[in-house]
PDB file of C-alpha atoms in Angstrom:
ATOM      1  CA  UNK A   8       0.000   0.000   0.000  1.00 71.00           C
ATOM      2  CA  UNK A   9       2.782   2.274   0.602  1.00 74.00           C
ATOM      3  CA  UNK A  10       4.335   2.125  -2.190  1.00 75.00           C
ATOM      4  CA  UNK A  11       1.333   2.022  -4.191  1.00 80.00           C
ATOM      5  CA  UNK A  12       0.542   5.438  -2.836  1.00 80.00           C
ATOM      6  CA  UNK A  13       4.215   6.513  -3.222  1.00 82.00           C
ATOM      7  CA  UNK A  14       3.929   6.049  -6.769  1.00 82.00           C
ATOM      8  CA  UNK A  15       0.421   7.567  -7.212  1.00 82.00           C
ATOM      9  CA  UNK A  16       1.917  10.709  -5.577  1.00 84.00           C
ATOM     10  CA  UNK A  17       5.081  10.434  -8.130  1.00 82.00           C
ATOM     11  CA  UNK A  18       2.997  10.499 -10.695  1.00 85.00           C
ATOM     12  CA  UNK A  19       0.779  13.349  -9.886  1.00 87.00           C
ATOM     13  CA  UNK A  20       3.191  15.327  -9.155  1.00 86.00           C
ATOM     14  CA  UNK A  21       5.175  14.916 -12.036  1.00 85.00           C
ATOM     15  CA  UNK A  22       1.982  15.233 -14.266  1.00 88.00           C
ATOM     16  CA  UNK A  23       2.145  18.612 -16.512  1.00 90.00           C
ATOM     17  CA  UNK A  24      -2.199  18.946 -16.569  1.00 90.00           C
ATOM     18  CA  UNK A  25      -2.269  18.786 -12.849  1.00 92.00           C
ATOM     19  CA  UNK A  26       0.266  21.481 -12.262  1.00 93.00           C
ATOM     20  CA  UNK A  27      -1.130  23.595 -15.334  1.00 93.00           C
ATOM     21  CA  UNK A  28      -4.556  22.935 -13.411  1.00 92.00           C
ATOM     22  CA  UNK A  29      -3.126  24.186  -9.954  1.00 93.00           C
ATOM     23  CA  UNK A  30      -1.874  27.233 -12.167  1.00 94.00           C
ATOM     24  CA  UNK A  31      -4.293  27.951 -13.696  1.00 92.00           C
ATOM     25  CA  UNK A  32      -6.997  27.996 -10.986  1.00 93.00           C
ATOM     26  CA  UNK A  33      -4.575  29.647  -9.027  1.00 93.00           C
ATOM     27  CA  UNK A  34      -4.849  33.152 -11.771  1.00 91.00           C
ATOM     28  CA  UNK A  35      -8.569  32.822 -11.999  1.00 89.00           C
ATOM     29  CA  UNK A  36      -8.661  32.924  -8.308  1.00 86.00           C
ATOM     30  CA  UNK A  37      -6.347  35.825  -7.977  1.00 87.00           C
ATOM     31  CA  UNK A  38      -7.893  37.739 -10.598  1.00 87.00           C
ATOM     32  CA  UNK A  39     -11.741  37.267  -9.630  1.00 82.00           C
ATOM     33  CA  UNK A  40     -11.155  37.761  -5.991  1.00 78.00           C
ATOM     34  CA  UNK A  41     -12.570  41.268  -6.437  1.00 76.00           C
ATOM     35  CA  UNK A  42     -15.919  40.417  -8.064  1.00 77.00           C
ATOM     36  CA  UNK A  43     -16.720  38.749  -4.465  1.00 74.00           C
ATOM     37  CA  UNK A  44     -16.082  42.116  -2.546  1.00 70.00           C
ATOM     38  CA  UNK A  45     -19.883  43.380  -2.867  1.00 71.00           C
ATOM     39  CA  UNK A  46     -21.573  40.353  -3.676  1.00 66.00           C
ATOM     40  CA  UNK A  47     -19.781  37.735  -1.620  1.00 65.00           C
ATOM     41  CA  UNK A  48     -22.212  35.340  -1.557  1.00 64.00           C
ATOM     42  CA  UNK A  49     -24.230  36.503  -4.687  1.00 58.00           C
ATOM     43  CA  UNK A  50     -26.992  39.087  -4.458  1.00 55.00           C
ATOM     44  CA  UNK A  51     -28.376  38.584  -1.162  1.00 58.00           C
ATOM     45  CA  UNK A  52     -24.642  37.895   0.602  1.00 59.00           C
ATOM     46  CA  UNK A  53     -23.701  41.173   1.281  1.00 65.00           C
ATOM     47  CA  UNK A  54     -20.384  43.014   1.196  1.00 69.00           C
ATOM     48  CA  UNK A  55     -17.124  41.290   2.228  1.00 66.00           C
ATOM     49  CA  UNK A  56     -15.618  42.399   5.208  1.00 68.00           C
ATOM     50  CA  UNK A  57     -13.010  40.017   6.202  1.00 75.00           C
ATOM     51  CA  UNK A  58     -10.710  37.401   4.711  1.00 77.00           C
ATOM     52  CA  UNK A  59     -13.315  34.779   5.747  1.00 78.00           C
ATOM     53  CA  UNK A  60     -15.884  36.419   3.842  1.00 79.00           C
ATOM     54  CA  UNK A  61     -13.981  36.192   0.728  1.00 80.00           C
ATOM     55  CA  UNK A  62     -13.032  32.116   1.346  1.00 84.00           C
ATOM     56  CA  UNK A  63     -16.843  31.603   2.292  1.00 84.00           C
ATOM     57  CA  UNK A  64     -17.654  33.303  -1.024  1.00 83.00           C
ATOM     58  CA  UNK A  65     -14.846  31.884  -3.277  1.00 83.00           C
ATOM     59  CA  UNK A  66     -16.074  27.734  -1.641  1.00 87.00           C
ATOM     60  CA  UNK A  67     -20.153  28.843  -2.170  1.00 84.00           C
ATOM     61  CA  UNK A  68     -19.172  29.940  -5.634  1.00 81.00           C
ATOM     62  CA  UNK A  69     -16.950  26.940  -6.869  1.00 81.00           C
ATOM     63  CA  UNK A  70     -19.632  25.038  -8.504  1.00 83.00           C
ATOM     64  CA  UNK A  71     -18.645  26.023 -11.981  1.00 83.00           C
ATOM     65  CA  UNK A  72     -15.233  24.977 -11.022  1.00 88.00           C
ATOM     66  CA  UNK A  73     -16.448  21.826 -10.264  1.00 91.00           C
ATOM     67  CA  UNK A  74     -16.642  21.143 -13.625  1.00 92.00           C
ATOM     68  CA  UNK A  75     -12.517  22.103 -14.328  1.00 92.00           C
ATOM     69  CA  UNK A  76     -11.401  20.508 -11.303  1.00 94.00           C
ATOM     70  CA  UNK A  77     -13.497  16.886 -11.939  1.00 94.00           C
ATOM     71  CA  UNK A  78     -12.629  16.871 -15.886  1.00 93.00           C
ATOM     72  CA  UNK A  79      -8.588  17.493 -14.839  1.00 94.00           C
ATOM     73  CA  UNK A  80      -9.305  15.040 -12.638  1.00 94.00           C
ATOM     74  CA  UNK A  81     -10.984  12.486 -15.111  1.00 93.00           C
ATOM     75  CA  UNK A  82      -8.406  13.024 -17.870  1.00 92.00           C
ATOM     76  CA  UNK A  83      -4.970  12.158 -15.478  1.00 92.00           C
ATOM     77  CA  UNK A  84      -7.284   9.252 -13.827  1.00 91.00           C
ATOM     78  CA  UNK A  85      -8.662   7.987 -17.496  1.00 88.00           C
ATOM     79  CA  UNK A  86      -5.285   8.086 -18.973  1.00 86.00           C
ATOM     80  CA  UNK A  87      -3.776   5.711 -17.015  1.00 84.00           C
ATOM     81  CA  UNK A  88      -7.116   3.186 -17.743  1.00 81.00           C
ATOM     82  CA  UNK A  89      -6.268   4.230 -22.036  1.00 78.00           C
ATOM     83  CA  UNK A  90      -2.443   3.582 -21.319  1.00 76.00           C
ATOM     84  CA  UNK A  91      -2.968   0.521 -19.326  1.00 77.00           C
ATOM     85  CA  UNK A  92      -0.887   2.057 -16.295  1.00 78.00           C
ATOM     86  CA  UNK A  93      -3.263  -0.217 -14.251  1.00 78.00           C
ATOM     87  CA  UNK A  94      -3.047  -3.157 -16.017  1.00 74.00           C
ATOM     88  CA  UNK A  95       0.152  -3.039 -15.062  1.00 75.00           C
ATOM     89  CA  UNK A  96       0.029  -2.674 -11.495  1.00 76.00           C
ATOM     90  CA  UNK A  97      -2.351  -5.962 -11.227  1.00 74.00           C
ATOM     91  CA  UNK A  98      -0.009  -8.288 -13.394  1.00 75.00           C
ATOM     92  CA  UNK A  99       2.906  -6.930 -11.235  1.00 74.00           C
ATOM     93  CA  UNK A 100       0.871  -8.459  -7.996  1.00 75.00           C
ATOM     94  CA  UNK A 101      -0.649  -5.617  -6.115  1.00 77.00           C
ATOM     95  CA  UNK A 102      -3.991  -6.581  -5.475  1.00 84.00           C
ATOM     96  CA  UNK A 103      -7.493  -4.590  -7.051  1.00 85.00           C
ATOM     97  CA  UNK A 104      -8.536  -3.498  -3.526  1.00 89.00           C
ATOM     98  CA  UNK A 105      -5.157  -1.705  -2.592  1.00 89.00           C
ATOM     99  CA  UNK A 106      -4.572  -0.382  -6.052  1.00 89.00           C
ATOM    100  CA  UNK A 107      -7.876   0.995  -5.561  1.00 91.00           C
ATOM    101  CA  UNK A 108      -7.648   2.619  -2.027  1.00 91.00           C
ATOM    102  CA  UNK A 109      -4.410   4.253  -3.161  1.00 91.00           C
ATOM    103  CA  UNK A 110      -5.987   5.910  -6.008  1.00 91.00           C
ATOM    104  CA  UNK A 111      -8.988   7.524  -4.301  1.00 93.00           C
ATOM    105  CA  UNK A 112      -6.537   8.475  -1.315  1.00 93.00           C
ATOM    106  CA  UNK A 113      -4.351   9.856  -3.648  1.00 92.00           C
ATOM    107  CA  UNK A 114      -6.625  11.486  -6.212  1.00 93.00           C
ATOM    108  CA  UNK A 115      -8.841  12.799  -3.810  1.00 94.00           C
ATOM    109  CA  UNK A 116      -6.391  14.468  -1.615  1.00 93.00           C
ATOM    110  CA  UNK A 117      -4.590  15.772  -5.186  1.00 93.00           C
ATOM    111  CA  UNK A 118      -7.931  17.537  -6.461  1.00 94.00           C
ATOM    112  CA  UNK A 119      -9.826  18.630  -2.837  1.00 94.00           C
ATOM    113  CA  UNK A 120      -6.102  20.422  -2.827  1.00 93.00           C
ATOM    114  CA  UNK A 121      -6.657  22.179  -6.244  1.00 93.00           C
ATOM    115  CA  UNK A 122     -10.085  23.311  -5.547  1.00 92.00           C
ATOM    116  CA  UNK A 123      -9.248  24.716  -1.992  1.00 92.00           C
ATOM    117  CA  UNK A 124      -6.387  26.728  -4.246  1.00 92.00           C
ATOM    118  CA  UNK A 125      -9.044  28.646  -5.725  1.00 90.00           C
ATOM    119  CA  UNK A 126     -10.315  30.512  -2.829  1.00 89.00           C
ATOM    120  CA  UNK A 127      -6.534  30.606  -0.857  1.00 89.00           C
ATOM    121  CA  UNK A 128      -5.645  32.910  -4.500  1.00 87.00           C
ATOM    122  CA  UNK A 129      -8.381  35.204  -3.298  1.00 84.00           C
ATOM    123  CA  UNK A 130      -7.184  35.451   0.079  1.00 83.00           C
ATOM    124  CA  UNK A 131      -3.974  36.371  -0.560  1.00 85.00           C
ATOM    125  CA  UNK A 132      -5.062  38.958  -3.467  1.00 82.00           C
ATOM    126  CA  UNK A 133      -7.148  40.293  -0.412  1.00 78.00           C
ATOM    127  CA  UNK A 134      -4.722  40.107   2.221  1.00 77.00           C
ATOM    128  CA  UNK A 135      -3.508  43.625   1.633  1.00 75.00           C
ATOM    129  CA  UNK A 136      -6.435  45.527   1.234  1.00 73.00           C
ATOM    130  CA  UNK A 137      -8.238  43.768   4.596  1.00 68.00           C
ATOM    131  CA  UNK A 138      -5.416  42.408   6.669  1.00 69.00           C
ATOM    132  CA  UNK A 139      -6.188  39.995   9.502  1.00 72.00           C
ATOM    133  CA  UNK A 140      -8.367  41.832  13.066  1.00 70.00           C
ATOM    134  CA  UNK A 141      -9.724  38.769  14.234  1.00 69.00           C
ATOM    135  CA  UNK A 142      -7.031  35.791  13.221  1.00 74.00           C
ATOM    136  CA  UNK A 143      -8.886  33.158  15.598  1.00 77.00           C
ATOM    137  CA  UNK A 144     -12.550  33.760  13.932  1.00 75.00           C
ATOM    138  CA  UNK A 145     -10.982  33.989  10.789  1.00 79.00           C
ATOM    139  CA  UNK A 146      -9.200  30.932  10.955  1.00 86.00           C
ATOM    140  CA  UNK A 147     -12.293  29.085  12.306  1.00 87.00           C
ATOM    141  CA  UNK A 148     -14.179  30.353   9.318  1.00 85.00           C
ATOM    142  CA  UNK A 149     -11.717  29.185   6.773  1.00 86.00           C
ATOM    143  CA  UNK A 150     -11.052  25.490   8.356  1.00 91.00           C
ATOM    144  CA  UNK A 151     -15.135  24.854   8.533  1.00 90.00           C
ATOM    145  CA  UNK A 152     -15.136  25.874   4.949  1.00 89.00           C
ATOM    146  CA  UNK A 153     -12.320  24.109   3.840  1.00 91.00           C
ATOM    147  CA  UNK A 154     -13.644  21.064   6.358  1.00 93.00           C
ATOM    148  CA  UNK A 155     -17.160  21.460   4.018  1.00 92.00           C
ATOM    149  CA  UNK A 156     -15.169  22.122   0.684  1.00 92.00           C
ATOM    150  CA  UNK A 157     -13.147  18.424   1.025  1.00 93.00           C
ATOM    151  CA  UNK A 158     -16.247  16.602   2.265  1.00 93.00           C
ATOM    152  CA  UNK A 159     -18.745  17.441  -0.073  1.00 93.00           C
ATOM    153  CA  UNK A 160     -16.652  17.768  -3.451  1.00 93.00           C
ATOM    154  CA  UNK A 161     -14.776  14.334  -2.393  1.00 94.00           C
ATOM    155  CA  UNK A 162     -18.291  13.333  -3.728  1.00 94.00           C
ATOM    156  CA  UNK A 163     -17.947  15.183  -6.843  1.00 93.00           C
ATOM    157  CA  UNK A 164     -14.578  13.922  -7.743  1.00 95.00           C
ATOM    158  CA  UNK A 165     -15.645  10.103  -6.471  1.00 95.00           C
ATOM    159  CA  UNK A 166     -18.345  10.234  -9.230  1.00 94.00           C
ATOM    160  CA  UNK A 167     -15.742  11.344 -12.268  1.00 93.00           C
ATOM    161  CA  UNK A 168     -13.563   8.347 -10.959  1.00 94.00           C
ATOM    162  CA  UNK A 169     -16.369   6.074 -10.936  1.00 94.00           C
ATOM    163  CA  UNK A 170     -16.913   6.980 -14.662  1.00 93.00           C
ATOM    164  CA  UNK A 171     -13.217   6.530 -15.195  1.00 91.00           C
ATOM    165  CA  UNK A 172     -13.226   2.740 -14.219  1.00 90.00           C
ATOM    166  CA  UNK A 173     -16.500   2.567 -15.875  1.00 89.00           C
ATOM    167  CA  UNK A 174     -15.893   3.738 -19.339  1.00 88.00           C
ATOM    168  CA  UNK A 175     -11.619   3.469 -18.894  1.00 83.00           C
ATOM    169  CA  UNK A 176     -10.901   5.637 -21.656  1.00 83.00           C
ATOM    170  CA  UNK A 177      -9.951   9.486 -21.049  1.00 85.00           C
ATOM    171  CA  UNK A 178     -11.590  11.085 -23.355  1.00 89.00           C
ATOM    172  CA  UNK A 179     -14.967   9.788 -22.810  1.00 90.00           C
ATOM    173  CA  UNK A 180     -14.154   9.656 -18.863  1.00 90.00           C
ATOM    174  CA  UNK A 181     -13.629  13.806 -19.847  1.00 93.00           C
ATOM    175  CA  UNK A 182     -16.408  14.314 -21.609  1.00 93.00           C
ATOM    176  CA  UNK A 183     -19.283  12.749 -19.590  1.00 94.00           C
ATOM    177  CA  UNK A 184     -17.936  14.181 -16.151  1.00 93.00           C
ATOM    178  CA  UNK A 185     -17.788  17.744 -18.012  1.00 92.00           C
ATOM    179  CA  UNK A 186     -21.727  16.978 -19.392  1.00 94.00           C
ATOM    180  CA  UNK A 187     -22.680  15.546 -16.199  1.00 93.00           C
ATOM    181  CA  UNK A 188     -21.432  18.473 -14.101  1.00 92.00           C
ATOM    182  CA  UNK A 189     -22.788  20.848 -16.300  1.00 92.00           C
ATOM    183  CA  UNK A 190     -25.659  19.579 -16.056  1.00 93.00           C
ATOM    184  CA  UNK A 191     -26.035  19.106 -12.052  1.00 91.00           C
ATOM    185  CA  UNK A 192     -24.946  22.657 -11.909  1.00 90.00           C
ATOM    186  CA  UNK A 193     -27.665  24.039 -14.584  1.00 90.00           C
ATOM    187  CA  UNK A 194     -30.064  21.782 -12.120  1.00 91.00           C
ATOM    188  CA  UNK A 195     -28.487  24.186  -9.026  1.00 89.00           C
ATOM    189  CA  UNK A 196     -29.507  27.211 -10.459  1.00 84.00           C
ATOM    190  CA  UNK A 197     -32.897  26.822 -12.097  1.00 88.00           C
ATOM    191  CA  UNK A 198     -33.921  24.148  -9.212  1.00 87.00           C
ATOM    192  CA  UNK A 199     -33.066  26.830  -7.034  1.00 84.00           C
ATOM    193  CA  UNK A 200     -35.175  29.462  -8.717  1.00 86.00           C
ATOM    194  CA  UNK A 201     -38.239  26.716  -9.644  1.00 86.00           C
ATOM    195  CA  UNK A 202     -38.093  25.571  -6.374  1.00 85.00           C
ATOM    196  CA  UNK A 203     -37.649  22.380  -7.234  1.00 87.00           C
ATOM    197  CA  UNK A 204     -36.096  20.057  -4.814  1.00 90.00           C
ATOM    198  CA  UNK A 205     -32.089  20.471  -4.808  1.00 90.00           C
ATOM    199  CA  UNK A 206     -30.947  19.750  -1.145  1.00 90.00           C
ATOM    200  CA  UNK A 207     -29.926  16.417  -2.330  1.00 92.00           C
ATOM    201  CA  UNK A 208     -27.408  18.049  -4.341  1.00 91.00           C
ATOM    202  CA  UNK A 209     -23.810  17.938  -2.336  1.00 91.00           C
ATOM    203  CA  UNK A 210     -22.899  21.438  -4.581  1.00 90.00           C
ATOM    204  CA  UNK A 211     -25.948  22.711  -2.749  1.00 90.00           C
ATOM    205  CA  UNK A 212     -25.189  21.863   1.014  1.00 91.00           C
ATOM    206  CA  UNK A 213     -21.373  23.527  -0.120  1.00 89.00           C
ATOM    207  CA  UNK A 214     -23.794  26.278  -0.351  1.00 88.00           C
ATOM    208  CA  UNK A 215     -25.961  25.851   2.769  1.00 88.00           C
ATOM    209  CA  UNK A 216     -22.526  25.527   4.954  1.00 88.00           C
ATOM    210  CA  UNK A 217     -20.892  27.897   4.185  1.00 85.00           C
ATOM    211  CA  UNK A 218     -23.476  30.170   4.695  1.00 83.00           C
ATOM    212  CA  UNK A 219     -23.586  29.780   8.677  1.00 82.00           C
ATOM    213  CA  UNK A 220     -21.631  30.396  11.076  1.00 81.00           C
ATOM    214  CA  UNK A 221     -21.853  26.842  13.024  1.00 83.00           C
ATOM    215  CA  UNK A 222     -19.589  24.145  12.431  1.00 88.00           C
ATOM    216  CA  UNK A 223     -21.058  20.980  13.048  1.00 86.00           C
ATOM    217  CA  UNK A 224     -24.275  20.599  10.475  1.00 90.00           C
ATOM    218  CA  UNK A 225     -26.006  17.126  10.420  1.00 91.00           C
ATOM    219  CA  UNK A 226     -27.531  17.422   6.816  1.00 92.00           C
ATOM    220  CA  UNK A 227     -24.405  18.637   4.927  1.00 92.00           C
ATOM    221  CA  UNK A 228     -22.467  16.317   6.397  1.00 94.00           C
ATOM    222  CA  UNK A 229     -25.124  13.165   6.121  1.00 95.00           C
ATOM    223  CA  UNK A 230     -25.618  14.360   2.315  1.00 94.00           C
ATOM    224  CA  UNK A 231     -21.877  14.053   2.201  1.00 94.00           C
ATOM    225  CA  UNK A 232     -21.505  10.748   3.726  1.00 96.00           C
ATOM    226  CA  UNK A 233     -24.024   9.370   1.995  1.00 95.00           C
ATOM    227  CA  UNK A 234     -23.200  10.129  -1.494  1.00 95.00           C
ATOM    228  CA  UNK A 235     -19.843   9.127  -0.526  1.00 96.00           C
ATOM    229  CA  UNK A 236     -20.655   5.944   0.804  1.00 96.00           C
ATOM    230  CA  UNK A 237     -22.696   4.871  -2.484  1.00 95.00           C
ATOM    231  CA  UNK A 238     -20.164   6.721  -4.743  1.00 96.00           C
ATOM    232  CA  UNK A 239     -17.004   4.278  -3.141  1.00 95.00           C
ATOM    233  CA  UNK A 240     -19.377   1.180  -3.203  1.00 95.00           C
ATOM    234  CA  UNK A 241     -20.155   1.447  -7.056  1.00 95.00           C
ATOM    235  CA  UNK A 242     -16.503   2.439  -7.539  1.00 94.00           C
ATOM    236  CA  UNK A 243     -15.399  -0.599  -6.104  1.00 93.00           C
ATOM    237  CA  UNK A 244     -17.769  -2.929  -7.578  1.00 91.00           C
ATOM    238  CA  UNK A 245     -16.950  -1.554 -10.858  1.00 89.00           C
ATOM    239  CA  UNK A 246     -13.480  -1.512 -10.787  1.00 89.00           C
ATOM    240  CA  UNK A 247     -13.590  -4.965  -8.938  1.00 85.00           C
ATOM    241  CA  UNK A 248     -15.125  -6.701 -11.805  1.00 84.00           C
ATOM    242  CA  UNK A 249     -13.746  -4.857 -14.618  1.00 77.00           C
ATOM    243  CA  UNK A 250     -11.397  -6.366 -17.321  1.00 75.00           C
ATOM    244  CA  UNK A 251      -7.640  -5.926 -16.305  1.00 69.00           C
ATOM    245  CA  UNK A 252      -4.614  -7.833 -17.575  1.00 57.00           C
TER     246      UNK A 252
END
């Protein structure tokens, strides 16, 4: 297992789309930090007024990035399916369920770590102009949003590896988790305005968290669980009985 995970860890590291990924989230951060100062939580949010503010803002406004984030994600994961990377790994012993554990440890920590980059750019494009009063409420602010952010997208990026073992090709793996994030997101925002039923949605309860002050919240973190739990199971089933030489 621990070299298993070693080697996932070599390779995303040394992979040019997940650095141009980290990169380029890290701009679009930077340079959209100041769209959040008035509206930080859209229209009815309210001004910023601290650094929290903004990282509350940036995490209940990453939906769309969502989509970037879990199509990187499917293209690195679905390339090694199309260039039989895995194949490999089971004929040189290591067994389906550890080659498995190690790749959702190490792809989910990889990509929960590029979507938390997103809202860390706007802090520190913000840092200057709002500087840090309260560091303790701040800080409690940013690690329940982070704590939300890693939770509930964990389910997000379990889905585009599930369609990664399912269809093992990258460019199909790509394409679906784009259209199928799309459209959970176009869901979001006319569900939202329909008032059609959306709080099974895990890019909804990002919303709903972030959007309190109170840190422990049974239904985002049941949602999360849950979609988790049924996300991993299907995973595992799939890549289980799936043809590998």
């Amino acid at each position: 297992m621990g070299n298993l995970l070693k080697m996932e860890r070599y390779q995303l590291t040394h992979n040019l789309f997940y650095w141009c990924g980290i990169a380029g989230i890290f701009f679009l951060g930077f340079l959209t930090a100041d769209t959040y100062a008035m509206e930080v939580m859209g229209p009815t949010g309210g001004a910023a007024a601290t650094l929290a503010d903004f990282f509350n803002g940036m995490v209940y406004d990453s939906t769309f990035l969502l989509i970037i984030v879990s199509s990187i994600l499917s293209l690195i994961l679905g390339q090694e399916f199309s260039c039989r990377t895995v194949d490999l790994e089971v004929s040189a012993g290591h067994s389906r369920k550890t080659i498995f554990i190690s790749k959702v440890a190490a792809y989910l920590t990889a990509f929960n770590f590029m979507a938390l980059v997103y809202p860390v750019a706007g802090c520190i494009r913000e840092f200057t102009r709002f500087g840090i009063a309260d560091f303790g409420g701040i800080l409690y602010q940013i690690v329940k949003a982070a704590f939300y952010s890693v939770l509930l997208n964990s389910a997000v990026f379990l889905m585009a590896v599930l369609l990664c073992i399912c269809l093992r090709s990258s460019v199909k793996a790509v394409s679906v988790t784009a259209m199928i994030t799309f459209l959970l997101s176009l869901y979001l925002g006319y569900g939202m305005m329909l008032k059609l039923p959306v709080s099974f949605l895990v890019i909804y309860q990002i919303r709903e968290a972030v959007s309190t002050t109170m840190f422990l919240q049974p239904r985002p973190i049941a949602i999360g669980v849950i979609w988790i739990s049924i996300l991993t199971f299907l995973s595992w089933k799939c890549f289980s009985r799936c043809e590998l030489k």
